[in-house]
Every structure is written in structure tokens, then in C-alpha cells.
XYZ file of C-alpha atoms in Angstrom:
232
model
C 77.015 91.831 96.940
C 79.109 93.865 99.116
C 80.522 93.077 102.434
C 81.762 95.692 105.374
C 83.821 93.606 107.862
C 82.182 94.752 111.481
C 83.214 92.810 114.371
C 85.723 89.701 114.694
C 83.818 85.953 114.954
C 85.758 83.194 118.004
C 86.584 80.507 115.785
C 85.002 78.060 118.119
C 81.618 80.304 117.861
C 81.705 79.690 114.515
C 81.741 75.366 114.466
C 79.256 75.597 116.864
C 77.049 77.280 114.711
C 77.676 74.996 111.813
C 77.551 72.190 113.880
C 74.233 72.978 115.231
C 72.904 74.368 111.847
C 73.868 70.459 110.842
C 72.064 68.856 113.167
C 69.057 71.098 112.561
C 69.392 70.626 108.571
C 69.465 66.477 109.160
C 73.129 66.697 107.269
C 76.888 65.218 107.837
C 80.408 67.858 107.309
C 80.550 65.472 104.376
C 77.239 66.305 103.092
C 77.769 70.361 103.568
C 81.225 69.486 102.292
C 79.200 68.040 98.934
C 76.181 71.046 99.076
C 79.687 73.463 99.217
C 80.555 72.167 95.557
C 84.233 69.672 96.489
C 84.800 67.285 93.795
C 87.567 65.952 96.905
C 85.920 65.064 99.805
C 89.058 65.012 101.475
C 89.990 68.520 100.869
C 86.630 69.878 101.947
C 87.883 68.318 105.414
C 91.204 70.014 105.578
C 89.208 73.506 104.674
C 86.689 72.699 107.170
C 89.332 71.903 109.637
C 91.531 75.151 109.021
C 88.244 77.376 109.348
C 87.341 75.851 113.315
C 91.083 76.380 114.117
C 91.166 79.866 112.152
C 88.040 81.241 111.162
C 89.535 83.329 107.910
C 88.503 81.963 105.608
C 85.961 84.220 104.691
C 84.475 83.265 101.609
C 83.752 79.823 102.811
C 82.228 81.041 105.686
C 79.883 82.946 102.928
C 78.920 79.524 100.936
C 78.376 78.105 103.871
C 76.126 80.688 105.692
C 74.003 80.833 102.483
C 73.831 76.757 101.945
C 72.194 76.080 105.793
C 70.787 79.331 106.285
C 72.717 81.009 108.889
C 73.173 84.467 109.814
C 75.644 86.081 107.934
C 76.854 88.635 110.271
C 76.798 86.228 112.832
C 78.669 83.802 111.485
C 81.124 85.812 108.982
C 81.630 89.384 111.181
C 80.217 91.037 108.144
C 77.700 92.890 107.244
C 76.899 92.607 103.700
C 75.078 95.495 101.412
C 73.403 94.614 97.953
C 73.112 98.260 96.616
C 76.946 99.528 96.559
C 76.012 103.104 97.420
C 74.627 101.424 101.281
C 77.800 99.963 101.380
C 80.125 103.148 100.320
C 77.776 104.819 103.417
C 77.881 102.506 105.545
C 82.281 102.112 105.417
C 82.660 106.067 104.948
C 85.238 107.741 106.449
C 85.710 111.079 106.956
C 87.798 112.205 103.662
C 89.736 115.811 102.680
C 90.577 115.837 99.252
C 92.654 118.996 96.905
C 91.001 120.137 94.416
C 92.959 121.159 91.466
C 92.732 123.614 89.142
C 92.252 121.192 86.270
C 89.482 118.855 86.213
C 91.272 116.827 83.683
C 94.793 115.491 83.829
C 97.141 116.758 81.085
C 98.670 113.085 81.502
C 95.736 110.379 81.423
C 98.402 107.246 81.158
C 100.586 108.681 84.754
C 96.832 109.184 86.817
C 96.427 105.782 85.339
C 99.502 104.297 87.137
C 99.908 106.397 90.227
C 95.929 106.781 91.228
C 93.434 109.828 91.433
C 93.301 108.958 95.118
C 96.675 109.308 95.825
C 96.874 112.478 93.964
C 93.559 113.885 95.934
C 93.639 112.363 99.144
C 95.052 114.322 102.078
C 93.950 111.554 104.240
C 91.108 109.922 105.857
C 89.897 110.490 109.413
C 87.787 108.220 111.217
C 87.868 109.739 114.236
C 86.065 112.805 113.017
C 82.759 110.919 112.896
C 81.989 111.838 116.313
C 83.392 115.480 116.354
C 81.323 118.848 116.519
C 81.822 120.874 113.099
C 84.265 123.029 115.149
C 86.720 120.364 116.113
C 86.408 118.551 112.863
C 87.595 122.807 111.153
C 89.761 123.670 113.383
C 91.655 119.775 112.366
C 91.461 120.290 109.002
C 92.473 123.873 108.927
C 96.097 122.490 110.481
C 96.062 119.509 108.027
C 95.555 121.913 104.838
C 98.113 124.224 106.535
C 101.031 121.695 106.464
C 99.631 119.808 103.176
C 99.947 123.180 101.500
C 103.349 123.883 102.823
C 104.745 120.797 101.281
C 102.919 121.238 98.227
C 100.900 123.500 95.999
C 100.290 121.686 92.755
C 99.235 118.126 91.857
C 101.171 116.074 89.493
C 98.802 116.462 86.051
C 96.286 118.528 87.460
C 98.143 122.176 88.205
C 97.853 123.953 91.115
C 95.997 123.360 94.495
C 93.204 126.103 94.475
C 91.278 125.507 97.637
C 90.474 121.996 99.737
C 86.853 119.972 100.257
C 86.256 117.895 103.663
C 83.944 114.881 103.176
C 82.160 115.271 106.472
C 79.910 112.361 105.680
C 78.975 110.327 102.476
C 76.445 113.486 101.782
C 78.036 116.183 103.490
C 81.170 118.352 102.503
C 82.631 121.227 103.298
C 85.093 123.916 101.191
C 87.926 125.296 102.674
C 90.478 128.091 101.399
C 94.340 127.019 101.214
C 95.192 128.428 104.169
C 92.504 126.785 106.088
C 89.331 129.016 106.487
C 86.317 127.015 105.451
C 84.701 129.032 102.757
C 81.001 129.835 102.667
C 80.191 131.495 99.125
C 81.025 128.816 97.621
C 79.365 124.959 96.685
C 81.241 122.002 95.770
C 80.418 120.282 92.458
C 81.978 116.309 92.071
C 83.176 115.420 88.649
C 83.540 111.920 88.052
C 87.551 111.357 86.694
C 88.687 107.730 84.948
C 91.931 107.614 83.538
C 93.609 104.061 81.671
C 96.839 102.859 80.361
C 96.870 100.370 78.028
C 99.155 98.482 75.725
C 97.898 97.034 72.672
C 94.292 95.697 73.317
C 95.193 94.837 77.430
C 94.672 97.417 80.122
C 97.618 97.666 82.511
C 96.152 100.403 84.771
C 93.273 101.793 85.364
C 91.758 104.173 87.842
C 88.320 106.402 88.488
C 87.541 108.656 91.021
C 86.056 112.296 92.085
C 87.478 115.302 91.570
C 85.691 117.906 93.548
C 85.097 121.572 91.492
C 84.846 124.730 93.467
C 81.655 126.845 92.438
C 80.451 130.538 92.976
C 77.436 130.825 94.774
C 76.598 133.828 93.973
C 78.050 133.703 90.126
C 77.525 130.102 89.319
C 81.409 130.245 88.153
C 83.440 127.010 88.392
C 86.941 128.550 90.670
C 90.166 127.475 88.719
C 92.333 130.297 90.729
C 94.056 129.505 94.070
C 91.460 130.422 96.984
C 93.625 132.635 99.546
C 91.717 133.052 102.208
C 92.858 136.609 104.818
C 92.002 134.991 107.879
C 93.045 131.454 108.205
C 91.637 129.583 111.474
């Protein structure tokens, strides 16, 4: 199960709905307190006590929903998602990422320990969600301008050849390194993991996407900087 934290829950909301949601089931705290799996009575209390006064404790507030039956986005703030791609679509957030000229890392162990996203990710924009297509080029044309300026190759990966704009989940967008979006061309994601490890115990580990620049027209995968002659 996977949860996507929505709105903030009033503590005192909360223990009225589990009060009620007592009443209703027939049962005592100290009976929830027993359904919720303490082998201390006395520590369920405290718990229950902390969550009326705080309300963060979140995974109680789970094993409790599911033990008398209450809403769960009521009750927690969350909205929870059994299939993990709902949930990936449901937190999205608008996302421009480099794309390097390599699609794999000449160093697997230093991906490992620094992160393909931090290597990739220009940023995310949430704000972009609700802009027209114009608005949303015209912002990322200036944010691949300066990225590119302070950068043009990726630790592991070579050079920057060209940037891709996660509109939505579904949606992207290819864009030249000086900022024009680029229209003869589709973007193909390649699925990246990289691990250290020492002995038989992993000490870092990391996966990701690492978006590949294809011709339309030839079906060639780019691996040559894309300099576009009129940027935005």
C-alpha cells in the first residue's frame, strides 16, 4: 500500500472519530488498545494520549482506521493507492531531467552513493501543473539556460546533450541545450540501477530513468550535444 499525504487532520477531529467509531463498535480505548496488538496496556494509553494531543502519529492512525472501519482519508489526511504506478500519478510533479550522452555510468559504485536523481534532476516544479505549454517552455527554456551555464557534463555519464520536461506522469517534452524545445525528436526512458556493495551487504543502492533522445525521422538514439540556433 501506498499513501499520498493530502490535507492536514485537527487532532481533536480525529478522537472524535475514534471515540464515536467506539461507541458504534460496542468497544473500550482498552479494548482498541488490545485489537491494536499492545502486550502493555499502559503504553497503548500514553500512544493513544499523544495521538488526541498530536495527531502524528501516522501509522497508528492506519491500524486503527483499518481495526473499526473508519475512513482513511478522513481520519489519517491520506490518501492511500494499492497499485504504485496510481500513486507515482497521483504525487507527480512536474520534473526536467539532463540527459546524458551515456546511458550507462562509467562508475556504477559513485551513481550508487551520490544518486541518479541528483545527477538528472534539474528540479521539480509544482507550480507548472496549472500552466499553458507556453509558460511551462518559456520556464524551462531559462532553467536549461542557467543549468547549462554552470554545467555541461554529468559526473559518470559525459556530456549534457539536450534536456526532457516531465510535463505530466505521461507527458514529456525534449528540449535543445540552449532551450528550444525540439520537435524531430521522441524521448525513449531507460531504466538505470546502480549498487555498491562490500562483501555480501549493500551499502548503496539507487535506480532511476535516464531519458534517451531519438530521431524521428532516423530512429537514431542522439549521443551528440543538441545545439539548438534559436533558443526561446
Amino acid at each position: 500500500m501506498y499513501y499520498a499525504k493530502v490535507k492536514n487532520v485537527n487532532p481533536s477531529l480525529v478522537r472524535n472519530l475514534i471515540e464515536t467509531a467506539l461507541v458504534q463498535h460496542n468497544l473500550s480505548e482498552d479494548d482498541l488498545i488490545r485489537k491494536l496488538g499492545y502486550l502493555h496496556i499502559e503504553q497503548g494509553r500514553r500512544d493513544l494520549t499523544n495521538l488526541y494531543c498530536s495527531g502524528r502519529n501516522t501509522v497508528l492512525l492506519r491500524r486503527i482506521c483499518a481495526r473499526l472501519e473508519l475512513d482513511h482519508e478522513t481520519v489519517t489526511g491520506e490518501r492511500s493507492f494499492e497499485n504504485h504506478e496510481d500513486y507515482l500519478r497521483f504525487t507527480f510533479e512536474p520534473t526536467l531531467l539532463r540527459v546524458p550522452a551515456r546511458q550507462r555510468p562509467n562508475s556504477i559504485t559513485s551513481v550508487a552513493f551520490v544518486g541518479l536523481s541528483r545527477l538528472l534532476c534539474v528540479g521539480k516544479f509544482a507550480f507548472l501543473r496549472k500552466a499553458s505549454d507556453g509558460a511551462q517552455d518559456l520556464f524551462i527554456a531559462r532553467q536549461i539556460r542557467e543549468d547549462y551555464a554552470q554545467r555541461e557534463d554529468i559526473m559518470s555519464f559525459g556530456k549534457i546533450i539536450g534536456y526532457v520536461f516531465y510535463a505530466t506522469f505521461d507527458q514529456a517534452r525534449a528540449y535543445a541545450v540552449t532551450g528550444e524545445r525540439l520537435t524531430e525528436v521522441e524521448i525513449v526512458p531507460v531504466t538505470v540501477s546502480a549498487s555498491a556493495s562490500t562483501g555480501h551487504s549493500v551499502i548503496a543502492s539507487h535506480s532511476g530513468i535516464i531519458p534517451r533522445l531519438r530521431s524521428i525521422e532516423t530512429g537514431e538514439i542522439l549521443s551528440d550535444t543538441i545545439n539548438a540556433q534559436s533558443p526561446l
